Coordinates of C-alpha atoms and ligand atoms in Angstrom, one line a residue:
M1 CA 27.2 -9.9 26.8
D2 CA 23.7 -8.1 26.8
S3 CA 25.3 -5.0 29.0
Q4 CA 27.1 -2.4 27.9
H5 CA 25.3 -3.3 24.3
I6 CA 23.4 -1.6 21.8
A7 CA 19.6 -1.9 21.7
V8 CA 17.1 -1.7 18.8
I9 CA 14.2 -2.1 19.2
D10 CA 12.2 -3.6 16.6
F11 CA 8.8 -2.0 15.4
G12 CA 8.8 -3.9 12.0
S13 CA 10.4 -1.8 8.8
Q14 CA 12.0 -4.6 6.8
Y15 CA 15.3 -3.2 7.8
T16 CA 15.9 -3.4 10.5
Q17 CA 18.4 -6.7 11.1
L18 CA 20.1 -5.1 9.0
I19 CA 20.5 -2.0 12.1
V20 CA 21.9 -4.9 14.1
R21 CA 24.5 -5.9 11.2
R22 CA 25.9 -2.6 10.5
I23 CA 26.7 -1.9 14.9
R24 CA 28.0 -5.3 14.6
E25 CA 30.2 -4.1 12.0
Q26 CA 30.9 -1.5 13.9
G27 CA 32.6 -3.6 16.2
Y28 CA 29.7 -3.2 18.4
F29 CA 27.7 -5.9 20.2
S30 CA 23.4 -5.6 19.3
K31 CA 21.0 -7.2 19.8
L32 CA 16.9 -6.6 18.4
Y33 CA 14.2 -6.7 20.6
Q34 CA 10.6 -5.9 20.9
P35 CA 8.9 -3.0 22.5
H36 CA 7.7 -4.9 25.1
E37 CA 10.7 -5.7 25.9
L38 CA 12.4 -2.4 26.8
K39 CA 12.9 -3.4 29.8
E40 CA 14.8 -7.0 29.0
T41 CA 17.2 -4.4 27.7
G42 CA 19.3 -4.2 31.1
T43 CA 21.7 -1.4 31.0
P44 CA 22.2 -0.9 27.4
A45 CA 24.8 1.4 26.1
A46 CA 22.4 3.4 23.4
V47 CA 19.1 2.5 22.4
I48 CA 18.1 2.9 18.5
L49 CA 14.1 3.3 17.6
S50 CA 13.5 1.6 14.0
G51 CA 11.4 2.2 11.4
G52 CA 8.0 0.4 10.6
P53 CA 5.1 0.0 8.3
R54 CA 2.7 1.5 11.1
S55 CA 1.2 5.1 11.5
V56 CA 2.2 6.4 14.5
T57 CA -0.5 8.2 14.7
E58 CA -3.0 5.1 14.0
D59 CA -4.7 3.7 17.6
G60 CA -3.1 0.3 18.2
A61 CA 0.5 1.3 17.1
P62 CA 3.3 -0.1 19.1
D63 CA 4.1 2.4 20.9
I64 CA 7.9 2.1 23.8
D65 CA 7.5 3.1 27.6
L66 CA 9.7 6.4 26.9
D67 CA 9.9 7.0 30.6
Y68 CA 11.7 4.9 31.3
L69 CA 13.9 4.7 28.1
L70 CA 14.9 8.6 29.3
G71 CA 15.5 7.5 33.0
L72 CA 18.4 4.9 31.4
D73 CA 20.1 8.5 30.4
I74 CA 22.4 6.9 27.4
P75 CA 22.0 8.1 24.2
V76 CA 18.8 7.4 22.3
L77 CA 18.1 7.3 17.9
G78 CA 15.1 7.1 16.5
V79 CA 15.0 5.4 13.0
C80 CA 11.9 7.3 11.0
Y81 CA 8.6 5.6 12.5
G82 CA 10.5 6.2 16.3
M83 CA 11.7 9.3 14.9
Q84 CA 7.8 10.2 14.9
L85 CA 7.2 8.3 17.2
L86 CA 9.9 10.3 19.5
S87 CA 7.9 13.4 17.9
K88 CA 4.3 12.5 18.8
K89 CA 5.3 11.9 22.2
L90 CA 7.2 14.3 23.1
G91 CA 5.0 16.7 21.7
G92 CA 5.5 17.4 18.1
L93 CA 2.7 17.1 16.0
V94 CA 3.3 13.6 13.4
A95 CA 0.4 13.4 10.3
P96 CA 0.2 11.5 7.5
G97 CA 2.5 13.4 4.2
N98 CA 0.2 14.1 1.2
T99 CA 2.3 11.4 -0.9
R100 CA 4.5 8.1 0.3
E101 CA 8.1 9.0 0.2
Y102 CA 10.0 6.3 -0.9
G103 CA 13.4 6.7 -3.0
P104 CA 16.7 8.2 -2.5
A105 CA 17.0 11.7 -1.5
Q106 CA 19.5 13.9 -0.3
L107 CA 20.4 15.3 3.4
I108 CA 21.6 18.5 3.9
P109 CA 22.9 19.1 7.4
S110 CA 21.7 22.7 9.1
I111 CA 23.5 23.6 11.5
D112 CA 26.9 21.7 13.4
N113 CA 26.7 18.9 14.9
C114 CA 28.0 15.7 16.3
L115 CA 25.3 13.5 14.5
F116 CA 26.7 14.6 10.9
A117 CA 29.7 15.2 11.7
G118 CA 31.9 14.0 8.9
L119 CA 29.3 14.3 7.0
S120 CA 29.0 16.0 3.0
P121 CA 27.3 19.4 2.5
S122 CA 24.5 17.2 0.8
A123 CA 25.0 13.5 1.1
Q124 CA 22.0 10.6 -0.7
I125 CA 19.9 9.7 1.5
W126 CA 17.6 6.8 1.3
M127 CA 13.5 7.6 2.3
S128 CA 10.9 4.6 3.1
H129 CA 7.7 6.9 5.1
S130 CA 4.8 8.3 4.5
D131 CA 3.8 9.9 8.5
T132 CA 5.9 13.5 8.3
V133 CA 6.9 15.3 11.4
K134 CA 4.7 18.2 10.6
E135 CA 5.2 20.0 13.8
P136 CA 8.9 18.5 15.7
P137 CA 8.3 19.4 19.8
A138 CA 9.0 22.5 21.3
G139 CA 12.3 22.7 22.3
A140 CA 13.8 20.4 19.3
A141 CA 16.7 21.5 16.8
V142 CA 16.5 20.5 13.3
L143 CA 19.7 18.8 12.3
G144 CA 18.8 18.6 8.8
K145 CA 17.2 18.9 5.5
N146 CA 16.1 17.8 2.9
Q147 CA 16.8 19.3 -0.7
D148 CA 12.9 20.6 -0.3
G149 CA 14.0 22.6 2.6
V150 CA 11.9 19.9 4.6
P151 CA 13.9 18.8 7.9
V152 CA 14.3 14.8 8.0
A153 CA 16.4 15.4 11.2
L154 CA 15.8 16.8 14.7
Q155 CA 17.5 16.5 17.6
F156 CA 15.2 16.8 20.8
G157 CA 17.3 17.1 24.0
P158 CA 21.5 16.3 24.1
E159 CA 21.8 13.5 23.2
L160 CA 18.0 12.3 22.2
F161 CA 17.9 12.0 18.0
G162 CA 15.5 11.2 15.4
I163 CA 16.5 10.9 12.1
Q164 CA 13.8 10.7 9.4
F165 CA 15.9 8.7 6.4
H166 CA 17.4 4.8 6.8
P167 CA 20.8 5.0 7.1
E168 CA 21.2 0.8 7.8
V169 CA 20.2 0.9 3.6
S170 CA 23.6 1.0 1.6
H171 CA 21.6 3.6 -1.0
S172 CA 21.6 5.8 2.4
H173 CA 25.7 6.9 0.6
E174 CA 26.8 8.0 4.2
G175 CA 24.8 6.3 7.0
T176 CA 27.9 4.1 8.3
I177 CA 28.8 7.7 9.3
I178 CA 26.2 8.5 10.1
L179 CA 25.8 5.5 12.6
R180 CA 29.7 5.9 13.9
N181 CA 28.8 9.2 15.0
F182 CA 25.8 7.2 17.7
L183 CA 27.3 4.8 18.6
A184 CA 30.9 7.6 19.5
L185 CA 28.3 8.7 21.8
A186 CA 27.8 5.4 23.6
T187 CA 30.5 5.3 25.0
D188 CA 29.7 2.4 28.1
A189 CA 28.8 0.6 24.6
K190 CA 32.4 -2.8 25.3
P191 CA 34.1 -3.6 21.8
F192 CA 32.4 -6.8 20.3
R193 CA 34.8 -9.1 19.9
I194 CA 34.7 -12.9 19.2
E195 CA 37.3 -14.0 21.6
D196 CA 35.7 -12.7 24.1
F197 CA 32.4 -14.2 23.0
K198 CA 33.6 -17.7 22.9
Q199 CA 34.4 -17.3 25.9
E200 CA 31.4 -16.0 27.3
L201 CA 29.5 -18.9 24.9
V202 CA 32.4 -21.6 26.8
T203 CA 31.8 -20.1 30.3
S204 CA 27.8 -20.5 29.4
I205 CA 27.9 -24.0 27.7
R206 CA 30.1 -25.4 31.3
E207 CA 27.5 -23.8 33.4
K208 CA 24.3 -25.2 31.6
C209 CA 25.5 -28.2 31.0
H210 CA 27.6 -29.0 34.1
G211 CA 28.8 -32.8 33.8
R212 CA 25.7 -33.3 31.4
E213 CA 25.7 -35.3 27.5
V214 CA 25.3 -33.1 25.0
V215 CA 23.9 -34.2 21.1
C216 CA 24.5 -32.1 18.1
G217 CA 23.5 -33.1 14.8
V218 CA 26.5 -32.5 12.1
S219 CA 25.4 -32.1 7.8
G220 CA 29.9 -31.1 7.6
G221 CA 28.0 -27.3 7.4
V222 CA 29.5 -24.2 8.3
D223 CA 27.2 -23.4 11.7
S224 CA 26.8 -27.2 12.9
T225 CA 30.4 -28.2 12.3
V226 CA 31.7 -24.7 14.8
L227 CA 28.9 -26.2 17.1
A228 CA 30.3 -29.0 16.9
V229 CA 34.2 -27.4 17.6
L230 CA 32.7 -25.0 20.3
L231 CA 31.0 -28.3 22.2
K232 CA 35.3 -29.3 22.3
E233 CA 36.8 -26.4 23.3
A234 CA 33.9 -26.1 26.2
G235 CA 35.1 -29.8 27.1
V236 CA 31.6 -30.4 27.9
P237 CA 31.1 -34.3 26.9
H238 CA 28.8 -34.7 23.6
R239 CA 28.2 -36.5 20.5
A240 CA 27.7 -35.3 17.0
I241 CA 26.3 -36.8 14.9
F242 CA 26.0 -37.3 11.0
V243 CA 23.3 -38.6 9.0
N244 CA 23.8 -40.2 5.3
N245 CA 20.8 -39.8 3.7
G246 CA 22.4 -41.2 0.7
L247 CA 22.1 -37.6 -0.7
L248 CA 24.7 -36.2 -0.6
R249 CA 27.2 -35.4 -3.5
L250 CA 30.3 -37.6 -4.9
N251 CA 32.7 -38.4 -0.9
E252 CA 30.4 -36.8 0.5
V253 CA 30.8 -37.9 4.2
A254 CA 34.7 -39.1 3.8
E255 CA 35.5 -36.4 3.6
V256 CA 33.3 -34.7 6.8
Q257 CA 34.8 -38.1 8.4
K258 CA 38.0 -36.6 7.8
Q259 CA 36.9 -32.6 8.3
F260 CA 35.7 -33.7 12.4
T261 CA 38.9 -35.6 12.3
Q262 CA 41.6 -33.2 11.8
L263 CA 39.4 -30.8 14.3
G264 CA 40.2 -33.1 16.8
V265 CA 35.8 -34.1 17.7
N266 CA 34.5 -38.0 17.4
L267 CA 31.4 -38.3 14.4
E268 CA 29.4 -41.5 14.6
T269 CA 28.4 -41.9 10.8
I270 CA 24.8 -43.1 10.2
D271 CA 24.6 -44.7 7.4
A272 CA 20.6 -44.6 6.2
A273 CA 21.2 -44.5 2.9
D274 CA 19.0 -47.2 1.5
Q275 CA 16.3 -46.0 3.9
F276 CA 16.0 -43.0 2.3
L277 CA 16.2 -44.0 -0.8
N278 CA 13.8 -46.6 -0.4
A279 CA 11.1 -44.4 1.4
L280 CA 11.8 -42.0 -1.9
T281 CA 11.4 -45.0 -4.5
G282 CA 8.2 -44.0 -7.4
E283 CA 7.5 -40.6 -4.9
T284 CA 7.6 -37.5 -7.6
D285 CA 6.4 -34.9 -5.5
P286 CA 9.1 -32.4 -4.3
E287 CA 6.8 -31.5 -1.7
K288 CA 6.0 -35.4 -0.2
K289 CA 10.0 -35.6 -1.6
R290 CA 10.7 -33.1 1.6
T291 CA 8.8 -34.1 3.9
I292 CA 9.5 -38.3 3.9
I293 CA 13.4 -37.1 4.1
G294 CA 12.8 -34.5 7.1
N295 CA 10.4 -37.5 8.9
N296 CA 12.9 -40.3 7.5
F297 CA 16.5 -38.0 9.2
L298 CA 13.8 -36.8 12.6
D299 CA 13.3 -41.2 13.4
V300 CA 17.4 -42.0 12.2
F301 CA 18.5 -38.8 14.6
W302 CA 16.2 -39.5 17.6
E303 CA 16.8 -43.0 17.7
A304 CA 20.7 -42.0 17.6
A305 CA 19.9 -39.2 19.9
A306 CA 17.9 -41.5 22.4
N307 CA 17.7 -40.5 26.0
V308 CA 19.7 -37.1 24.9
D309 CA 20.8 -35.1 28.3
I310 CA 21.1 -31.5 26.5
L311 CA 19.8 -31.5 22.2
A312 CA 22.1 -28.4 20.8
Q313 CA 21.2 -27.0 17.6
G314 CA 23.0 -24.5 14.9
T315 CA 20.5 -22.1 15.0
L316 CA 21.7 -18.7 14.2
Y317 CA 20.6 -15.1 14.8
P318 CA 18.5 -14.8 11.0
D319 CA 16.5 -18.1 12.0
V320 CA 15.5 -16.8 16.3
I321 CA 14.8 -13.2 14.3
E322 CA 13.2 -14.9 11.1
S323 CA 10.9 -17.2 13.2
A324 CA 9.2 -14.0 14.2
T325 CA 8.6 -12.2 11.2
S326 CA 7.6 -14.2 8.0
G327 CA 11.5 -14.9 6.7
S328 CA 13.0 -16.9 3.5
I329 CA 11.7 -21.1 2.9
A330 CA 15.2 -21.8 4.3
S331 CA 14.8 -20.1 7.3
K332 CA 11.2 -21.3 7.6
I333 CA 12.3 -24.9 6.4
K334 CA 15.0 -25.0 9.7
T335 CA 13.2 -23.4 11.8
H336 CA 10.7 -26.4 11.3
H337 CA 13.0 -28.9 12.1
N338 CA 14.7 -26.9 15.3
R339 CA 11.2 -26.7 16.6
V340 CA 9.5 -29.8 15.8
D341 CA 7.4 -31.9 19.2
R342 CA 10.1 -33.8 19.9
V343 CA 12.2 -30.6 20.4
M344 CA 10.5 -28.0 21.5
A345 CA 9.4 -30.2 24.7
L346 CA 12.9 -30.6 25.4
H347 CA 13.1 -26.5 25.4
K348 CA 11.0 -26.8 28.1
E349 CA 13.2 -28.4 30.7
G350 CA 15.5 -26.0 28.9
R351 CA 17.3 -29.3 27.3
V352 CA 17.9 -27.2 23.7
L353 CA 21.3 -25.4 23.5
E354 CA 21.9 -22.8 20.8
P355 CA 25.1 -21.4 21.7
L356 CA 25.5 -19.4 18.4
A357 CA 21.7 -18.0 17.9
E358 CA 23.3 -14.5 18.9
L359 CA 25.5 -14.5 15.9
F360 CA 24.8 -14.1 12.4
K361 CA 26.5 -16.3 9.4
D362 CA 30.0 -14.1 9.2
E363 CA 30.7 -13.7 13.1
V364 CA 29.8 -17.3 13.0
R365 CA 32.4 -18.2 10.4
A366 CA 35.0 -15.5 12.6
L367 CA 34.0 -17.6 15.9
G368 CA 35.1 -20.8 13.8
A369 CA 37.8 -19.5 12.2
N370 CA 39.0 -18.4 16.0
M371 CA 38.6 -21.7 17.0
G372 CA 41.0 -23.1 14.2
I373 CA 38.7 -24.4 11.8
P374 CA 40.1 -23.8 8.1
Y375 CA 39.2 -21.3 5.6
D376 CA 37.3 -23.8 3.3
I377 CA 35.1 -25.4 5.9
L378 CA 33.9 -21.8 6.6
H379 CA 33.3 -20.5 3.7
R380 CA 31.5 -23.5 1.6
H381 CA 28.7 -22.9 -0.2
P382 CA 25.1 -23.8 1.8
F383 CA 23.7 -27.0 1.1
P384 CA 20.0 -27.9 1.6
G385 CA 19.6 -31.4 4.2
P386 CA 16.4 -32.8 1.1
G387 CA 20.0 -32.8 -0.2
L388 CA 20.5 -34.4 -3.8
A389 CA 16.9 -34.4 -3.9
V390 CA 15.8 -31.7 -4.7
R391 CA 18.3 -31.2 -7.3
C392 CA 16.6 -33.9 -9.1
P393 CA 13.5 -33.5 -10.3
G394 CA 10.8 -35.7 -10.1
E395 CA 11.5 -39.6 -8.9
V396 CA 14.8 -39.9 -7.6
T397 CA 16.9 -43.5 -8.2
E398 CA 20.7 -44.3 -8.1
E399 CA 22.0 -43.4 -11.9
K400 CA 20.8 -39.6 -11.6
L401 CA 22.6 -39.7 -7.9
R402 CA 25.2 -41.2 -9.4
I403 CA 24.4 -38.5 -12.4
I404 CA 24.7 -35.1 -10.5
R405 CA 27.1 -36.4 -8.2
E406 CA 29.9 -37.4 -11.5
G407 CA 28.5 -33.4 -12.5
D408 CA 28.9 -31.5 -9.0
A409 CA 31.9 -32.3 -8.4
I410 CA 34.0 -31.1 -12.4
F411 CA 31.7 -27.8 -11.7
M412 CA 32.5 -27.8 -8.6
R413 CA 36.5 -29.0 -9.0
M414 CA 36.7 -26.2 -11.5
L415 CA 34.6 -23.5 -10.0
K416 CA 37.6 -23.4 -7.2
E417 CA 40.4 -24.1 -9.6
H418 CA 39.5 -21.1 -11.3
G419 CA 38.5 -18.3 -8.6
H420 CA 34.9 -18.7 -9.3
Y421 CA 33.7 -20.5 -6.3
D422 CA 34.0 -18.0 -3.6
K423 CA 32.4 -15.1 -6.4
V424 CA 29.1 -17.0 -5.3
W425 CA 26.5 -17.6 -2.4
Q426 CA 25.6 -21.0 -4.2
A427 CA 26.4 -23.4 -7.1
Y428 CA 25.3 -26.5 -8.3
C429 CA 24.9 -29.3 -10.9
G430 CA 21.7 -30.2 -11.1
L431 CA 19.3 -32.7 -13.1
I432 CA 17.0 -32.6 -16.1
P433 CA 15.0 -35.2 -16.1
V434 CA 14.5 -35.5 -19.9
K435 CA 15.3 -37.1 -22.4
T436 CA 16.7 -35.7 -25.7
V437 CA 19.0 -36.9 -29.5
G438 CA 22.4 -36.0 -29.5
V439 CA 25.6 -37.5 -31.7
K440 CA 28.3 -39.5 -29.7
G441 CA 31.0 -40.3 -31.6
D442 CA 28.4 -41.0 -34.7
E443 CA 26.3 -42.9 -33.2
R444 CA 22.1 -41.5 -31.9
S445 CA 22.2 -40.7 -28.2
Y446 CA 19.0 -40.3 -26.6
E447 CA 19.9 -39.0 -22.6
F448 CA 19.3 -37.1 -20.3
A449 CA 20.4 -33.4 -19.3
V450 CA 22.3 -31.5 -16.8
T451 CA 22.0 -28.1 -15.9
L452 CA 24.4 -25.7 -14.3
R453 CA 23.3 -23.3 -11.7
A454 CA 25.7 -20.7 -9.8
V455 CA 24.5 -18.0 -7.7
T456 CA 24.7 -14.4 -6.7
S457 CA 23.0 -13.9 -3.0
E458 CA 22.9 -12.1 0.0
D459 CA 20.9 -14.5 2.7
A460 CA 19.4 -16.3 -0.6
M461 CA 16.1 -14.9 0.2
T462 CA 16.9 -13.2 -3.8
A463 CA 19.3 -14.3 -5.9
D464 CA 20.8 -13.2 -9.5
F465 CA 22.2 -15.8 -11.5
A466 CA 26.2 -15.8 -11.2
K467 CA 27.8 -14.1 -14.7
L468 CA 30.2 -16.9 -15.3
P469 CA 32.1 -16.2 -18.6
W470 CA 31.1 -17.7 -21.2
E471 CA 34.8 -19.9 -22.2
F472 CA 35.0 -21.1 -18.6
L473 CA 30.8 -23.3 -19.2
G474 CA 31.7 -24.2 -22.2
L475 CA 34.9 -25.5 -19.9
V476 CA 32.6 -27.4 -17.7
S477 CA 30.2 -28.6 -20.0
N478 CA 32.6 -29.9 -22.0
A479 CA 34.3 -31.5 -19.1
I480 CA 31.4 -32.9 -17.9
L481 CA 29.9 -34.3 -21.5
N482 CA 32.7 -36.2 -21.2
G483 CA 33.3 -37.0 -18.1
V484 CA 29.8 -37.8 -17.0
K485 CA 28.0 -41.1 -18.4
G486 CA 24.0 -41.0 -19.3
I487 CA 24.0 -37.7 -20.3
N488 CA 24.0 -35.4 -23.8
R489 CA 23.5 -32.2 -22.4
V490 CA 24.4 -29.2 -20.6
L491 CA 22.1 -26.1 -20.3
Y492 CA 23.0 -22.8 -17.8
D493 CA 20.5 -21.6 -15.6
I494 CA 19.8 -18.0 -16.4
S495 CA 17.5 -17.2 -13.8
T496 CA 16.9 -14.7 -11.0
K497 CA 15.0 -15.1 -7.9
P498 CA 11.5 -14.8 -7.7
P499 CA 11.2 -15.8 -9.7
A500 CA 12.6 -19.0 -9.8
S501 CA 14.6 -20.6 -6.3
I502 CA 17.8 -21.2 -5.9
E503 CA 16.6 -24.8 -6.5
W504 CA 15.3 -26.8 -8.6
E505 CA 12.2 -27.9 -5.9
Ligands
XMP601 P1 15.5 -21.7 -2.6 O1 15.8 -23.0 -3.6 O2 14.4 -21.4 -2.1 O3 16.5 -22.5 -1.4 O4 15.5 -20.9 -3.3 C1 17.5 -20.5 -0.8 C2 18.0 -21.2 0.1 O5 17.6 -22.5 1.0 C3 19.0 -23.9 0.9 N1 17.0 -24.7 1.0 C4 17.5 -25.1 2.5 N2 18.2 -25.3 3.0 N3 16.6 -26.8 3.7 C5 17.2 -26.5 4.1 O6 18.2 -27.0 4.7 C6 15.9 -27.0 2.7 O7 14.8 -28.1 2.3 C7 15.9 -26.3 1.6 N4 15.6 -25.9 0.9 C8 15.8 -25.0 -0.1 C9 18.8 -23.5 -0.8 O8 20.4 -24.6 -1.1 C10 20.0 -21.9 -0.5 O9 20.7 -22.0 -0.1

């Protein structure tokens, strides 16, 4: 898949991953590389140089081997930093602007050109830069200016372009048209089709494993389910291990087992609930709770996977990218788990298989759908590794787990029945371990409260509370208060992330 793809060179912009996404949305395979990896791109069909936080005028600013790049004789687009780098290396003058230009501007194409074909006479674009090209290189054509007449798009050669703005962000209203026009020049680019990709994965899994046994941990979530079904499709001998840590939702163990039976994957369930809950007894510190759960998982999993030949993990492309950059808490944790010493030792021996490592989540879903995995499984909300423990502040007890299991089951059922489940990123019922006074029948009650949390988000890095209708929340509250013993109050969490997080711990 690497040949005839679109290589994106990462100069560190916060939007770089988005460029890769946008290209894949147009049906072409795309991958991210560091500037020094240019030669490892093989024979790409086109190259995009991303934006970045540095100034090309600084000593030690990220650079690229321009002769090599031009020698590829393929279309090249420099975005922001990428444009400034091309301008400077081709003999133009780049200098700090008077102010940092950040936010919306207008693009007014100056001359007819293939990059801006089909664009409005004036389209909103999104800027985020402080340097500007004061003098374009000799022979460069100005393709477009902003509303103040400042050049924001240059053509340096027949298929060599630079734009000062970010076409990949949605605030650049016609950015997709520009990317599409650029991709149209990449005549060698091979369309990205998930079924072809699946075949390549199956072939590479077979080559890598050649008869050796593969072990994977599964949770019932999207990534590990797709991974296990892919191993089955590849026909390599494999074991799928599912650890019941005692912190799963109502009936989850039975449902995951049923799910895998339907998918034709043989599941080994390890019931370690007592071990986890005993280890958590008396612990109230959130980080210590996480560590206990993480360590117990590793102990249980590795004991079951003893003498593993090859370990398969459901690492996704954003995890790969983010492990190299800052990343979200979730990805750091996941990365951490996917990179513990034991795993690293296997890595060194080439015994770790990460077949989904080039895919984004929606592509993993498309792959799953292609292999016949039902919609409901592929569109399940994310569920954290430490399970209900992060929704149960303070000490975890069986009684508290029962309350949130029952409350959660009611909330999930009603979200689905009322058509809200697919509209939110994640939702759950968590415990507020504070007793308050209420009235039940004619008697005073003194019981815990629960919180409903439902958020919208794109990537879990930021989130907003879901604006669920009051009437619906009222119905859920009523159903939970009537259906779950041990609570007398239901609250709806209206915090955004930041400053709150999605989970309570
Ligand atoms: P927070 O609470 O950090 O959660 O806003 C962001 C996303 O990450 C999930 N999450 C985890 N996932 N292991 C995981 O696999 C963890 O330890 C963990 N902690 C949080 C959370 O459910 C949300 O989707």
